[in-house]
Tab-separated table of C-alpha atoms and ligand atoms in Angstrom:
chain	number	residue	atom	x	y	z
A	1	UNK	CA	23.152	16.025	-15.070
A	2	UNK	CA	19.811	15.748	-13.305
A	3	UNK	CA	18.026	12.949	-15.123
A	4	UNK	CA	17.352	9.779	-13.193
A	5	UNK	CA	19.161	7.818	-15.891
A	6	UNK	CA	22.280	10.026	-15.695
A	7	UNK	CA	22.325	9.792	-11.904
A	8	UNK	CA	21.869	6.024	-11.839
A	9	UNK	CA	24.508	5.467	-14.523
A	10	UNK	CA	26.927	7.798	-12.704
A	11	UNK	CA	26.461	5.875	-9.450
A	12	UNK	CA	26.945	2.496	-11.173
A	13	UNK	CA	30.181	3.714	-12.850
A	14	UNK	CA	31.586	4.990	-9.531
A	15	UNK	CA	30.649	1.797	-7.748
A	16	UNK	CA	32.110	-0.370	-10.535
A	17	UNK	CA	35.388	1.537	-10.314
A	18	UNK	CA	35.468	1.204	-6.503
A	19	UNK	CA	34.945	-2.536	-6.910
A	20	UNK	CA	37.661	-2.742	-9.621
A	21	UNK	CA	35.310	-4.034	-12.329
A	22	UNK	CA	36.442	-3.949	-15.946
A	23	UNK	CA	35.026	-1.293	-18.267
A	24	UNK	CA	33.159	-4.050	-20.122
A	25	UNK	CA	31.570	-5.367	-16.925
A	26	UNK	CA	30.456	-1.841	-15.959
A	27	UNK	CA	28.935	-1.152	-19.389
A	28	UNK	CA	27.144	-4.521	-19.251
A	29	UNK	CA	25.593	-3.486	-15.920
A	30	UNK	CA	24.450	-0.162	-17.357
A	31	UNK	CA	22.970	-1.395	-20.648
A	32	UNK	CA	19.288	-2.390	-20.415
A	33	UNK	CA	18.326	-5.871	-21.618
A	34	UNK	CA	15.795	-4.106	-23.868
A	35	UNK	CA	13.406	-1.181	-24.218
A	36	UNK	CA	10.220	-1.583	-26.271
A	37	UNK	CA	8.244	1.327	-27.663
A	38	UNK	CA	4.626	1.019	-28.824
A	39	UNK	CA	2.314	3.477	-30.570
A	40	UNK	CA	-1.228	3.055	-29.246
A	41	UNK	CA	-4.076	4.464	-31.384
A	42	UNK	CA	-7.128	5.197	-29.207
A	43	UNK	CA	-10.640	5.844	-30.470
A	44	UNK	CA	-12.026	8.591	-28.227
A	45	UNK	CA	-15.685	8.649	-27.168
A	46	UNK	CA	-16.414	11.331	-29.806
A	47	UNK	CA	-15.066	9.064	-32.596
A	48	UNK	CA	-11.774	10.934	-33.071
A	49	UNK	CA	-8.477	9.027	-32.902
A	50	UNK	CA	-5.453	9.954	-30.816
A	51	UNK	CA	-2.108	8.157	-30.705
A	52	UNK	CA	-0.167	7.628	-27.480
A	53	UNK	CA	3.439	6.519	-26.962
A	54	UNK	CA	4.003	3.658	-24.538
A	55	UNK	CA	7.173	1.965	-23.275
A	56	UNK	CA	8.530	-0.917	-21.240
A	57	UNK	CA	12.164	-0.871	-20.196
A	58	UNK	CA	13.582	-4.202	-19.048
A	59	UNK	CA	16.871	-3.360	-17.413
A	60	UNK	CA	18.136	-6.483	-15.664
A	61	UNK	CA	16.839	-10.001	-15.021
A	62	UNK	CA	20.073	-11.365	-13.574
A	63	UNK	CA	18.532	-12.000	-10.154
A	64	UNK	CA	14.972	-12.832	-11.264
A	65	UNK	CA	12.118	-11.592	-13.498
A	66	UNK	CA	12.109	-7.890	-14.433
A	67	UNK	CA	10.048	-6.025	-11.811
A	68	UNK	CA	8.715	-2.482	-11.725
A	69	UNK	CA	5.759	-0.210	-12.221
A	70	UNK	CA	3.761	1.128	-15.153
A	71	UNK	CA	2.924	4.841	-14.939
A	72	UNK	CA	0.454	6.958	-16.879
A	73	UNK	CA	1.929	10.448	-17.082
A	74	UNK	CA	2.569	12.976	-19.882
A	75	UNK	CA	6.316	13.024	-19.090
A	76	UNK	CA	6.829	9.291	-19.679
A	77	UNK	CA	9.504	8.697	-22.317
A	78	UNK	CA	12.182	6.149	-23.202
A	79	UNK	CA	14.881	7.825	-21.114
A	80	UNK	CA	12.712	8.173	-18.017
A	81	UNK	CA	11.599	4.532	-17.981
A	82	UNK	CA	15.166	3.404	-18.642
A	83	UNK	CA	16.452	5.432	-15.688
A	84	UNK	CA	13.715	4.193	-13.378
A	85	UNK	CA	14.203	0.560	-14.486
A	86	UNK	CA	17.934	0.860	-13.726
A	87	UNK	CA	17.119	2.093	-10.211
A	88	UNK	CA	14.715	-0.864	-9.820
A	89	UNK	CA	17.522	-3.339	-10.624
A	90	UNK	CA	19.641	-1.741	-7.901
A	91	UNK	CA	16.688	-1.631	-5.484
A	92	UNK	CA	15.689	-5.289	-5.849
A	93	UNK	CA	19.354	-6.313	-5.465
A	94	UNK	CA	19.807	-4.182	-2.301
A	95	UNK	CA	16.514	-5.522	-0.927
A	96	UNK	CA	17.752	-9.081	-1.449
A	97	UNK	CA	14.722	-10.320	-3.406
A	98	UNK	CA	15.038	-12.614	-6.448
A	99	UNK	CA	13.749	-10.073	-8.957
A	100	UNK	CA	15.274	-7.668	-11.461
A	101	UNK	CA	14.468	-4.178	-12.699
A	102	UNK	CA	11.836	-2.890	-15.129
A	103	UNK	CA	9.649	0.192	-15.609
A	104	UNK	CA	7.183	1.361	-18.207
A	105	UNK	CA	4.227	3.524	-18.929
A	106	UNK	CA	2.099	5.509	-21.311
A	107	UNK	CA	2.671	9.195	-22.110
A	108	UNK	CA	-0.834	10.332	-21.201
A	109	UNK	CA	-2.633	12.352	-18.557
A	110	UNK	CA	-5.354	9.917	-17.479
A	111	UNK	CA	-7.429	12.838	-16.157
A	112	UNK	CA	-7.998	13.811	-19.815
A	113	UNK	CA	-9.703	10.460	-20.534
A	114	UNK	CA	-13.164	9.141	-19.714
A	115	UNK	CA	-13.342	5.839	-17.810
A	116	UNK	CA	-14.181	3.986	-21.058
A	117	UNK	CA	-11.263	5.634	-22.902
A	118	UNK	CA	-8.911	4.776	-20.014
A	119	UNK	CA	-9.987	1.136	-20.185
A	120	UNK	CA	-9.549	0.952	-23.985
A	121	UNK	CA	-6.090	2.549	-23.814
A	122	UNK	CA	-5.037	0.301	-20.901
A	123	UNK	CA	-6.231	-2.819	-22.692
A	124	UNK	CA	-4.426	-1.795	-25.908
A	125	UNK	CA	-1.225	-1.381	-23.857
A	126	UNK	CA	-1.834	-4.722	-22.103
A	127	UNK	CA	-2.261	-6.556	-25.417
A	128	UNK	CA	0.991	-5.075	-26.805
A	129	UNK	CA	2.881	-5.859	-23.583
A	130	UNK	CA	1.640	-9.445	-23.292
A	131	UNK	CA	4.322	-11.170	-25.438
A	132	UNK	CA	7.090	-9.455	-23.433
A	133	UNK	CA	5.941	-10.244	-19.883
A	134	UNK	CA	4.749	-13.128	-17.694
A	135	UNK	CA	5.181	-14.518	-14.167
A	136	UNK	CA	8.685	-15.858	-14.860
A	137	UNK	CA	9.743	-13.107	-17.248
A	138	UNK	CA	8.530	-9.618	-16.306
A	139	UNK	CA	6.098	-8.704	-13.538
A	140	UNK	CA	4.780	-5.102	-13.756
A	141	UNK	CA	2.945	-3.216	-10.974
A	142	UNK	CA	1.115	0.094	-10.391
A	143	UNK	CA	3.060	3.355	-10.310
A	144	UNK	CA	2.181	7.037	-10.787
A	145	UNK	CA	-1.540	7.373	-11.755
A	146	UNK	CA	-2.134	3.625	-12.074
A	147	UNK	CA	-3.880	1.338	-9.570
A	148	UNK	CA	-5.357	-2.080	-8.844
A	149	UNK	CA	-8.231	-1.591	-11.297
A	150	UNK	CA	-5.816	-0.814	-14.146
A	151	UNK	CA	-3.727	-3.876	-13.188
A	152	UNK	CA	-6.962	-5.920	-13.448
A	153	UNK	CA	-7.548	-4.816	-17.088
A	154	UNK	CA	-3.887	-5.436	-17.962
A	155	UNK	CA	-3.962	-8.887	-16.375
A	156	UNK	CA	-7.117	-9.779	-18.288
A	157	UNK	CA	-5.341	-8.922	-21.564
A	158	UNK	CA	-2.328	-11.043	-20.579
A	159	UNK	CA	-4.520	-14.014	-19.610
A	160	UNK	CA	-6.385	-13.815	-22.953
A	161	UNK	CA	-3.018	-13.854	-24.722
A	162	UNK	CA	-1.612	-16.722	-22.614
A	163	UNK	CA	-4.853	-18.728	-22.583
A	164	UNK	CA	-4.556	-19.425	-18.834
A	165	UNK	CA	-4.984	-17.845	-15.401
A	166	UNK	CA	-1.724	-16.149	-14.475
A	167	UNK	CA	-2.335	-13.757	-11.541
A	168	UNK	CA	1.410	-13.619	-10.754
A	169	UNK	CA	1.959	-11.625	-13.992
A	170	UNK	CA	0.950	-8.331	-12.340
A	171	UNK	CA	1.251	-7.246	-8.704
A	172	UNK	CA	-0.514	-4.404	-6.912
A	173	UNK	CA	-3.884	-6.055	-7.512
A	174	UNK	CA	-6.804	-5.464	-5.160
A	175	UNK	CA	-6.748	-7.986	-2.264
A	176	UNK	CA	-10.011	-9.580	-3.556
A	177	UNK	CA	-8.287	-10.170	-6.929
A	178	UNK	CA	-5.145	-11.825	-5.551
A	179	UNK	CA	-3.322	-8.795	-4.114
A	180	UNK	CA	-1.357	-8.998	-0.852
A	181	UNK	CA	-2.343	-7.657	2.530
A	182	UNK	CA	0.022	-4.961	3.768
A	183	UNK	CA	0.800	-3.315	0.398
A	184	UNK	CA	-0.794	0.062	1.153
A	185	UNK	CA	1.521	0.968	4.019
A	186	UNK	CA	4.525	-1.078	2.800
A	187	UNK	CA	6.671	1.753	1.426
A	188	UNK	CA	6.158	4.067	4.424
A	189	UNK	CA	6.637	1.140	6.823
A	190	UNK	CA	9.852	0.119	5.059
A	191	UNK	CA	11.137	3.699	5.271
A	192	UNK	CA	10.589	3.749	9.028
A	193	UNK	CA	12.307	0.376	9.500
A	194	UNK	CA	15.367	1.522	7.522
A	195	UNK	CA	15.473	4.964	9.164
A	196	UNK	CA	15.329	3.438	12.662
A	197	UNK	CA	18.315	1.259	11.851
A	198	UNK	CA	20.347	4.083	10.315
A	199	UNK	CA	19.539	6.298	13.331
A	200	UNK	CA	20.901	3.623	15.618
A	201	UNK	CA	24.083	3.286	13.547
A	202	UNK	CA	24.531	7.083	13.666
A	203	UNK	CA	23.797	7.261	17.435
A	204	UNK	CA	21.067	9.838	16.833
A	205	UNK	CA	18.852	8.588	19.692
A	206	UNK	CA	15.350	7.086	19.714
A	207	UNK	CA	13.236	10.261	19.730
A	208	UNK	CA	14.231	12.301	16.700
A	209	UNK	CA	12.307	15.266	15.346
A	210	UNK	CA	11.025	14.733	11.793
A	211	UNK	CA	9.839	16.944	8.913
A	212	UNK	CA	8.174	15.332	5.882
A	213	UNK	CA	7.860	16.750	2.355
A	214	UNK	CA	4.841	15.062	0.719
A	215	UNK	CA	1.939	13.850	2.870
A	216	UNK	CA	0.409	11.346	0.466
A	217	UNK	CA	0.417	7.560	0.799
A	218	UNK	CA	4.133	7.195	1.580
A	219	UNK	CA	4.636	10.337	3.674
A	220	UNK	CA	1.534	9.865	5.794
A	221	UNK	CA	2.326	6.208	6.573
A	222	UNK	CA	5.897	7.182	7.412
A	223	UNK	CA	4.477	9.815	9.802
A	224	UNK	CA	1.965	7.473	11.443
A	225	UNK	CA	4.408	4.604	11.930
A	226	UNK	CA	7.248	6.915	13.016
A	227	UNK	CA	4.909	8.519	15.554
A	228	UNK	CA	4.139	5.055	16.944
A	229	UNK	CA	7.875	4.653	17.648
A	230	UNK	CA	7.962	7.904	19.609
A	231	UNK	CA	9.355	10.112	16.840
A	232	UNK	CA	8.158	13.707	16.986
A	233	UNK	CA	6.669	14.767	13.615
A	234	UNK	CA	7.046	18.559	13.737
A	235	UNK	CA	6.216	19.522	10.117
A	236	UNK	CA	4.569	17.977	7.061
A	237	UNK	CA	3.889	19.452	3.629
A	238	UNK	CA	1.835	18.777	0.549
A	239	UNK	CA	1.458	20.757	-2.669
A	240	UNK	CA	-0.618	23.401	-0.787
A	241	UNK	CA	1.435	24.232	2.327
A	242	UNK	CA	3.709	23.179	5.176
A	243	UNK	CA	2.057	22.753	8.586
A	244	UNK	CA	4.140	22.908	11.771
A	245	UNK	CA	3.851	22.166	15.453
A	246	UNK	CA	7.111	22.314	17.365
A	247	UNK	CA	5.540	20.124	20.074
A	248	UNK	CA	4.647	17.430	17.555
A	249	UNK	CA	1.709	17.139	15.157
A	250	UNK	CA	-0.911	14.445	15.579
A	251	UNK	CA	0.138	12.621	12.397
A	252	UNK	CA	-2.505	9.904	12.593
A	253	UNK	CA	-5.299	12.454	12.926
A	254	UNK	CA	-3.945	14.626	10.087
A	255	UNK	CA	-3.609	11.559	7.854
A	256	UNK	CA	-7.223	10.534	8.558
A	257	UNK	CA	-8.417	14.055	7.735
A	258	UNK	CA	-6.343	14.161	4.547
A	259	UNK	CA	-7.668	10.745	3.495
A	260	UNK	CA	-11.162	12.300	3.486
A	261	UNK	CA	-9.974	14.737	0.815
A	262	UNK	CA	-8.733	18.312	1.082
A	263	UNK	CA	-5.325	19.920	1.253
A	264	UNK	CA	-3.206	20.432	4.363
A	265	UNK	CA	-3.835	24.170	4.073
A	266	UNK	CA	-7.587	23.581	4.373
A	267	UNK	CA	-7.511	20.997	7.162
A	268	UNK	CA	-4.767	22.543	9.334
A	269	UNK	CA	-7.148	24.557	11.552
A	270	UNK	CA	-6.138	27.612	13.549
A	271	UNK	CA	-3.912	25.891	16.136
A	272	UNK	CA	-1.220	24.846	13.605
A	273	UNK	CA	1.264	27.171	11.951
A	274	UNK	CA	0.789	27.144	8.165
A	275	UNK	CA	3.568	28.353	5.842
A	276	UNK	CA	4.679	28.074	2.231
A	277	UNK	CA	5.017	24.463	1.021
A	278	UNK	CA	8.807	24.763	0.511
A	279	UNK	CA	9.393	25.876	4.137
A	280	UNK	CA	9.539	22.173	4.976
A	281	UNK	CA	13.154	22.031	3.737
A	282	UNK	CA	14.387	24.588	6.284
A	283	UNK	CA	12.705	23.120	9.375
A	284	UNK	CA	15.134	22.614	12.236
A	285	UNK	CA	14.837	18.837	12.709
A	286	UNK	CA	16.912	15.656	12.937
A	287	UNK	CA	15.337	13.906	9.949
A	288	UNK	CA	13.976	15.349	6.697
A	289	UNK	CA	11.876	12.865	4.718
A	290	UNK	CA	11.435	13.487	0.968
A	291	UNK	CA	8.190	11.758	-0.048
A	292	UNK	CA	6.885	13.949	-2.885
A	293	UNK	CA	8.609	14.210	-6.252
A	294	UNK	CA	11.881	13.537	-8.017
A	295	UNK	CA	14.476	16.371	-8.117
A	296	UNK	CA	12.878	18.241	-5.166
A	297	UNK	CA	16.168	19.193	-3.523
A	298	UNK	CA	18.325	21.249	-5.882
A	299	UNK	CA	21.299	23.595	-5.626
A	300	UNK	CA	18.796	26.382	-4.881
A	301	UNK	CA	17.338	24.930	-1.682
A	302	UNK	CA	19.930	22.409	-0.472
A	303	UNK	CA	21.578	24.903	1.849
A	304	UNK	CA	18.260	25.470	3.657
A	305	UNK	CA	18.381	21.916	4.983
A	306	UNK	CA	19.214	21.655	8.697
A	307	UNK	CA	18.548	17.941	9.203
A	308	UNK	CA	21.317	15.453	10.041
A	309	UNK	CA	19.701	12.638	8.047
A	310	UNK	CA	17.709	13.049	4.813
A	311	UNK	CA	15.517	10.077	3.839
A	312	UNK	CA	14.789	9.573	0.129
A	313	UNK	CA	11.298	8.048	-0.020
A	314	UNK	CA	10.568	9.405	-3.523
A	315	UNK	CA	12.802	8.133	-6.321
A	316	UNK	CA	15.766	10.405	-6.981
A	317	UNK	CA	14.406	13.363	-4.945
A	318	UNK	CA	17.850	15.024	-4.724
A	319	UNK	CA	19.721	16.249	-7.822
A	320	UNK	CA	23.312	15.064	-8.219
A	321	UNK	CA	24.658	18.557	-7.552
A	322	UNK	CA	22.599	19.015	-4.377
A	323	UNK	CA	23.573	15.539	-3.232
A	324	UNK	CA	27.279	16.430	-3.504
A	325	UNK	CA	26.641	19.518	-1.366
A	326	UNK	CA	24.952	17.423	1.333
A	327	UNK	CA	27.838	14.945	1.332
A	328	UNK	CA	30.374	17.778	1.682
A	329	UNK	CA	28.377	19.166	4.612
A	330	UNK	CA	28.411	15.734	6.306
A	331	UNK	CA	24.641	15.263	6.022
A	332	UNK	CA	23.795	11.562	5.693
A	333	UNK	CA	21.252	10.393	3.107
A	334	UNK	CA	19.160	7.218	3.409
A	335	UNK	CA	19.156	6.283	-0.295
A	336	UNK	CA	15.934	5.642	-2.232
A	337	UNK	CA	17.113	2.190	-3.340
A	338	UNK	CA	17.006	1.088	0.310
A	339	UNK	CA	14.587	3.505	2.009
A	340	UNK	CA	11.641	3.034	-0.376
A	341	UNK	CA	12.184	-0.668	-1.157
A	342	UNK	CA	9.293	-1.746	1.107
A	343	UNK	CA	6.809	-1.419	-1.762
A	344	UNK	CA	8.631	-3.692	-4.177
A	345	UNK	CA	9.354	-6.190	-1.400
A	346	UNK	CA	5.627	-6.581	-0.656
A	347	UNK	CA	4.973	-6.791	-4.426
A	348	UNK	CA	7.407	-9.707	-4.420
A	349	UNK	CA	5.414	-11.262	-1.530
A	350	UNK	CA	2.240	-10.915	-3.648
A	351	UNK	CA	3.957	-12.732	-6.528
A	352	UNK	CA	5.117	-15.485	-4.152
A	353	UNK	CA	1.592	-15.905	-2.721
A	354	UNK	CA	0.071	-16.049	-6.242
A	355	UNK	CA	2.540	-18.737	-7.314
A	356	UNK	CA	2.172	-20.840	-4.148
A	357	UNK	CA	-1.550	-20.273	-3.491
A	358	UNK	CA	-0.744	-19.160	0.097
A	359	UNK	CA	-2.410	-16.143	1.718
A	360	UNK	CA	-0.409	-14.229	4.327
A	361	UNK	CA	-1.955	-12.007	7.010
A	362	UNK	CA	-1.115	-8.320	7.486
A	363	UNK	CA	0.941	-9.371	10.536
A	364	UNK	CA	2.896	-12.010	8.528
A	365	UNK	CA	3.685	-9.432	5.830
A	366	UNK	CA	4.826	-6.776	8.325
A	367	UNK	CA	7.091	-9.282	10.110
A	368	UNK	CA	8.643	-10.570	6.868
A	369	UNK	CA	9.188	-6.995	5.665
A	370	UNK	CA	10.893	-6.034	8.915
A	371	UNK	CA	13.270	-9.024	8.685
A	372	UNK	CA	14.011	-8.473	4.983
A	373	UNK	CA	14.788	-4.773	5.364
A	374	UNK	CA	16.738	-5.318	8.565
A	375	UNK	CA	19.032	-7.651	6.638
A	376	UNK	CA	19.318	-5.233	3.696
A	377	UNK	CA	20.065	-2.222	5.914
A	378	UNK	CA	22.652	-4.235	7.875
A	379	UNK	CA	24.508	-5.059	4.646
A	380	UNK	CA	24.506	-1.380	3.626
A	381	UNK	CA	25.653	-0.158	7.064
A	382	UNK	CA	28.401	-2.822	7.192
A	383	UNK	CA	29.689	-1.846	3.732
A	384	UNK	CA	29.568	1.859	4.694
A	385	UNK	CA	31.552	1.162	7.874
A	386	UNK	CA	34.093	-1.218	6.302
A	387	UNK	CA	34.871	0.985	3.265
A	388	UNK	CA	34.259	4.371	4.939
A	389	UNK	CA	31.471	5.265	2.487
A	390	UNK	CA	28.190	7.135	2.753
A	391	UNK	CA	25.001	5.027	2.709
A	392	UNK	CA	24.195	5.681	-0.979
A	393	UNK	CA	27.599	4.580	-2.239
A	394	UNK	CA	27.478	1.593	0.112
A	395	UNK	CA	24.020	0.588	-1.171
A	396	UNK	CA	25.196	0.701	-4.798
A	397	UNK	CA	28.241	-1.411	-3.890
A	398	UNK	CA	26.023	-4.016	-2.186
A	399	UNK	CA	23.785	-4.175	-5.286
A	400	UNK	CA	26.576	-4.204	-7.870
A	401	UNK	CA	28.375	-7.040	-6.055
A	402	UNK	CA	25.172	-9.108	-6.249
A	403	UNK	CA	24.548	-8.209	-9.899
A	404	UNK	CA	28.022	-9.211	-11.092
B	501	NAD	P1	0.954	10.359	-3.500
B	501	NAD	O1	0.465	10.889	-4.773
B	501	NAD	O2	0.031	9.561	-2.623
B	501	NAD	O3	1.508	11.551	-2.573
B	501	NAD	C1	2.353	12.552	-3.044
B	501	NAD	C2	2.231	13.749	-2.093
B	501	NAD	O4	3.187	14.718	-2.446
B	501	NAD	C3	0.864	14.436	-2.130
B	501	NAD	O5	0.456	14.704	-0.808
B	501	NAD	C4	1.150	15.755	-2.866
B	501	NAD	O6	0.307	16.821	-2.449
B	501	NAD	C5	2.564	15.988	-2.417
B	501	NAD	N1	3.287	16.935	-3.270
B	501	NAD	C6	3.285	17.060	-4.612
B	501	NAD	N2	4.090	18.069	-4.991
B	501	NAD	C7	4.608	18.585	-3.851
B	501	NAD	C8	5.498	19.638	-3.570
B	501	NAD	N3	6.067	20.350	-4.559
B	501	NAD	N4	5.820	19.893	-2.284
B	501	NAD	C9	5.273	19.172	-1.273
B	501	NAD	N5	4.435	18.152	-1.487
B	501	NAD	C10	4.100	17.863	-2.752
B	501	NAD	O7	2.249	9.505	-3.867
B	501	NAD	P2	2.973	8.393	-2.978
B	501	NAD	O8	2.487	7.051	-3.383
B	501	NAD	O9	2.937	8.788	-1.545
B	501	NAD	O10	4.468	8.518	-3.505
B	501	NAD	C11	5.320	9.561	-3.087
B	501	NAD	C12	6.645	9.422	-3.814
B	501	NAD	O11	7.244	8.171	-3.481
B	501	NAD	C13	6.509	9.438	-5.350
B	501	NAD	O12	7.618	10.126	-5.873
B	501	NAD	C14	6.570	7.967	-5.716
B	501	NAD	O13	7.078	7.778	-7.032
B	501	NAD	C15	7.524	7.432	-4.665
B	501	NAD	N6	7.374	6.016	-4.376
B	501	NAD	C16	6.160	5.525	-4.023
B	501	NAD	C17	6.027	4.184	-3.736
B	501	NAD	C18	4.697	3.623	-3.298
B	501	NAD	O14	4.642	2.450	-2.942
B	501	NAD	N7	3.621	4.420	-3.252
B	501	NAD	C19	7.133	3.325	-3.819
B	501	NAD	C20	8.376	3.867	-4.171
B	501	NAD	C21	8.479	5.216	-4.453
């Protein structure tokens, strides 16, 4: 039982039972409002035609419009988007924003397409999606392999359909096209805010040692902002290697170097220890941050983990079986639905700014995010303390109570 959908459904069932909900109420929480499937024929540059499957899962709009990303990846299918949209409904509820859960995408590797083909495929998807979405109905955003430029093409298709300007239909736009300041670092920043609060509740001190799997956008911002709080980042990994310095890496410098291209293995230099990429799991540290891929921690590597707190920055980075092992060992997990909610919260701020015409500064956004996540983490910690639960179960309870 390792699919995101199975895990999310399992957690909702357990939470519903803890909260004494009826079987009907639990099944109503699990069932998506709808999942649409499109077939998109694309004329390639050489005149041949290829057909791509595309989906949008709208899980819940009980608290506000469906909200969640659109990814372009060969593994996209109906079950994956349904699982991810279910997690989004829980995430927006935990975060305390008036939005629901959605997710979608196209089963394609965009690297196989020319720029013109990518635009034609994106626009075909945007035209099909248009009748199902809108600022008050469903507000998609970028996700794996999609970005502000792709959101621009999709928005253009929606606006042609609606016959009006409607920038609040898509978030994750470039700042010049109505995007929000503060989106780039939002997920990493949110992870640090939540982790700091959980550390305090666990009495783990202010200067923990940290290892990070995945040094991309989320992992590198987590490292930089954690470092600013005095946390010692002793190992980071990417798909090429793990680099270590027991005295603390210079995370900001590494992130700048990585932003210029290149893998950690290439940029590490001779003064850092470089090992296999999966060594990151066994680093002796207080906090292990998972910021790479789903299902990274499995029954095969879970017993390597020495950290006291594991932070889920990727979605569903721990399989259900491995998660049970961590719980039995007394390792605490900062759940994805709380730890990585910073991104969707700032997407919500973008939507609010588009609807009101306001423009918030980077400082405004960071302050609002801090307050929002502080409140969300407090609710999770309080539920965990009152009902003697781990943070993941507590987070699901907080969300389910709001959704019913
Ligand atoms: P990214 O593509 O910028 O970075 C991913 C990093 O993981 C890269 O450095 C890559 O080399 C590394 N990686 C890949 N496979 C690895 C492996 N086996 N071992 C170690 N490292 C590996 O992506 P991102 O935006 O930083 O997102 C990271 C994760 O967080 C993804 O799972 C994403 O779905 C999730 N997430 C992202 C956001 C967001 O706002 N960006 C929000 C919520 C969740």
